[in-house]
Amino acid sequence: MQLKMKDKIIVAILVVLAVVVFVGGRMHDTKTSFETEKWVEYQGNDRQLMLQDLVDRTRFVGMTRAEVKEKLGEAEDEQDAFLIYYAGYPQGLFGTKPDTDPEYLVIEFTDEDDKDKVTASGVMTADVLPKESVLRIKGDATDSTVLVPTEED
């Protein structure tokens, strides 16, 4: 039985709608609104789900170190020039992206006049973290050299 042109168009539209609904649903599932309590008491990859909302809605530049800590809690690595927060593994359409390095939220304090104010922020992987960071990958990037915060840290 051959489909008429009208039926083919209807089937094509239904297929496109099904794909849009599926992809839209997956995209919605990978994003969560930022909440300080959830960020501080994260489990697994929870921070990654909130990261985009945090970055989109928060202007870190100009905030004080105390304001950042009030919003994000204690950092996994803290130096005079920066705070680094473990953010988790990047998310793809079907969950965590395979073969990726974890990401970190880096808050920088590099202004000579006011070292207590944030001058920059960004999301980075361990191989491009500031050289003073204890979380930076040193040497060849292998699974065993990626430092990820643990319960004991």
CSV table of C-alpha atoms in Angstrom, one decimal:
chain,number,residue,atom,x,y,z
A,1,MET,CA,0.0,0.0,0.0
A,2,GLN,CA,1.4,3.3,-1.1
A,3,LEU,CA,1.1,6.4,1.1
A,4,LYS,CA,-0.4,9.5,-0.5
A,5,MET,CA,1.7,12.7,-0.5
A,6,LYS,CA,-0.6,14.2,2.2
A,7,ASP,CA,0.0,11.2,4.4
A,8,LYS,CA,3.8,11.3,3.9
A,9,ILE,CA,3.8,15.0,5.0
A,10,ILE,CA,1.8,14.1,8.1
A,11,VAL,CA,4.1,11.3,9.0
A,12,ALA,CA,7.2,13.5,8.5
A,13,ILE,CA,5.7,16.2,10.7
A,14,LEU,CA,4.9,13.7,13.4
A,15,VAL,CA,8.4,12.3,13.3
A,16,VAL,CA,9.9,15.8,13.6
A,17,LEU,CA,7.6,16.6,16.5
A,18,ALA,CA,8.6,13.4,18.3
A,19,VAL,CA,12.3,14.2,17.9
A,20,VAL,CA,11.8,17.8,19.1
A,21,VAL,CA,9.8,16.6,22.2
A,22,PHE,CA,12.5,14.0,23.0
A,23,VAL,CA,15.4,16.4,22.6
A,24,GLY,CA,13.6,19.2,24.5
A,25,GLY,CA,12.8,16.8,27.3
A,26,ARG,CA,16.4,15.6,27.6
A,27,MET,CA,17.7,19.2,27.6
A,28,HIS,CA,15.3,20.1,30.3
A,29,ASP,CA,16.4,17.1,32.4
A,30,THR,CA,20.1,18.2,32.3
A,31,LYS,CA,19.4,21.7,33.8
A,32,THR,CA,18.5,22.6,37.3
A,33,SER,CA,18.1,26.0,39.0
A,34,PHE,CA,21.0,27.0,41.2
A,35,GLU,CA,20.5,26.7,44.9
A,36,THR,CA,23.2,27.4,47.4
A,37,GLU,CA,22.3,24.5,49.7
A,38,LYS,CA,22.3,22.0,46.9
A,39,TRP,CA,25.6,23.4,45.6
A,40,VAL,CA,27.3,23.1,49.0
A,41,GLU,CA,25.9,19.6,49.8
A,42,TYR,CA,26.3,18.2,46.2
A,43,GLN,CA,26.3,14.5,45.5
A,44,GLY,CA,27.8,13.1,42.3
A,45,ASN,CA,27.3,15.4,39.4
A,46,ASP,CA,24.7,17.7,41.0
A,47,ARG,CA,26.8,20.8,40.6
A,48,GLN,CA,27.1,20.3,36.8
A,49,LEU,CA,23.3,20.4,36.5
A,50,MET,CA,23.3,23.8,38.2
A,51,LEU,CA,26.4,25.2,36.6
A,52,GLN,CA,24.8,26.9,33.6
A,53,ASP,CA,22.1,28.5,35.6
A,54,LEU,CA,24.7,29.8,38.1
A,55,VAL,CA,26.9,31.2,35.4
A,56,ASP,CA,24.0,32.8,33.5
A,57,ARG,CA,22.4,34.4,36.5
A,58,THR,CA,25.4,35.5,38.7
A,59,ARG,CA,27.8,38.3,38.0
A,60,PHE,CA,30.9,37.4,40.1
A,61,VAL,CA,33.0,40.3,39.0
A,62,GLY,CA,33.0,42.9,41.8
A,63,MET,CA,31.8,40.4,44.5
A,64,THR,CA,34.0,40.1,47.6
A,65,ARG,CA,35.6,36.8,48.6
A,66,ALA,CA,33.1,36.6,51.5
A,67,GLU,CA,30.1,37.1,49.2
A,68,VAL,CA,31.4,34.3,46.9
A,69,LYS,CA,31.8,32.0,49.9
A,70,GLU,CA,28.3,32.9,51.2
A,71,LYS,CA,26.9,31.9,47.8
A,72,LEU,CA,29.0,28.8,47.0
A,73,GLY,CA,30.4,27.7,50.3
A,74,GLU,CA,34.1,26.6,50.9
A,75,ALA,CA,36.1,26.1,47.8
A,76,GLU,CA,38.0,22.8,47.0
A,77,ASP,CA,41.1,24.9,46.4
A,78,GLU,CA,41.7,28.4,47.9
A,79,GLN,CA,44.7,30.7,47.2
A,80,ASP,CA,45.1,34.5,47.5
A,81,ALA,CA,44.5,34.8,43.7
A,82,PHE,CA,41.6,32.4,43.3
A,83,LEU,CA,38.9,30.1,44.6
A,84,ILE,CA,38.2,26.8,42.7
A,85,TYR,CA,35.0,24.8,43.0
A,86,TYR,CA,34.6,21.3,41.6
A,87,ALA,CA,31.7,21.5,39.1
A,88,GLY,CA,31.5,17.9,37.9
A,89,TYR,CA,31.6,16.2,34.5
A,90,PRO,CA,30.0,17.9,31.5
A,91,GLN,CA,26.5,16.8,30.4
A,92,GLY,CA,25.5,15.7,26.9
A,93,LEU,CA,22.2,14.8,25.4
A,94,PHE,CA,22.2,11.3,26.9
A,95,GLY,CA,23.8,12.1,30.3
A,96,THR,CA,27.4,12.6,31.2
A,97,LYS,CA,29.7,13.0,28.2
A,98,PRO,CA,32.0,10.0,27.9
A,99,ASP,CA,35.8,10.5,27.9
A,100,THR,CA,35.7,14.1,29.3
A,101,ASP,CA,37.6,15.7,32.1
A,102,PRO,CA,35.8,17.2,35.1
A,103,GLU,CA,35.1,21.0,35.1
A,104,TYR,CA,35.9,23.5,37.8
A,105,LEU,CA,34.4,27.0,38.4
A,106,VAL,CA,37.4,29.4,38.9
A,107,ILE,CA,36.9,32.7,40.7
A,108,GLU,CA,39.9,35.0,40.3
A,109,PHE,CA,41.1,37.9,42.5
A,110,THR,CA,44.0,39.5,40.6
A,111,ASP,CA,43.4,43.2,41.0
A,112,GLU,CA,46.4,44.9,42.7
A,113,ASP,CA,44.3,47.7,44.2
A,114,ASP,CA,41.6,45.5,45.8
A,115,LYS,CA,42.6,41.9,46.2
A,116,ASP,CA,39.3,41.1,47.9
A,117,LYS,CA,37.2,41.7,44.8
A,118,VAL,CA,36.5,39.2,42.0
A,119,THR,CA,38.1,40.3,38.7
A,120,ALA,CA,37.2,37.2,36.6
A,121,SER,CA,35.4,33.9,36.6
A,122,GLY,CA,35.1,31.0,34.3
A,123,VAL,CA,34.7,27.2,33.9
A,124,MET,CA,37.9,25.2,33.2
A,125,THR,CA,39.2,21.7,33.1
A,126,ALA,CA,42.0,20.6,35.3
A,127,ASP,CA,44.7,20.9,32.6
A,128,VAL,CA,44.2,24.7,32.4
A,129,LEU,CA,43.6,25.6,36.0
A,130,PRO,CA,46.1,28.1,37.5
A,131,LYS,CA,49.5,26.6,37.9
A,132,GLU,CA,49.4,27.1,41.7
A,133,SER,CA,46.3,25.0,42.1
A,134,VAL,CA,46.5,21.6,43.8
A,135,LEU,CA,43.8,20.4,41.4
A,136,ARG,CA,45.7,21.1,38.2
A,137,ILE,CA,46.7,18.1,36.1
A,138,LYS,CA,50.5,17.8,36.2
A,139,GLY,CA,52.3,15.8,33.6
A,140,ASP,CA,50.4,13.6,31.1
A,141,ALA,CA,46.7,13.8,31.3
A,142,THR,CA,45.5,10.3,32.3
A,143,ASP,CA,42.6,9.2,34.4
A,144,SER,CA,45.0,8.7,37.4
A,145,THR,CA,46.3,12.2,37.3
A,146,VAL,CA,42.9,14.0,37.4
A,147,LEU,CA,42.3,15.2,40.9
A,148,VAL,CA,38.7,15.2,42.0
A,149,PRO,CA,37.5,16.1,45.5
A,150,THR,CA,36.6,13.1,47.6
A,151,GLU,CA,34.7,12.7,50.8
A,152,GLU,CA,38.0,12.7,52.8
A,153,ASP,CA,39.2,16.0,51.3
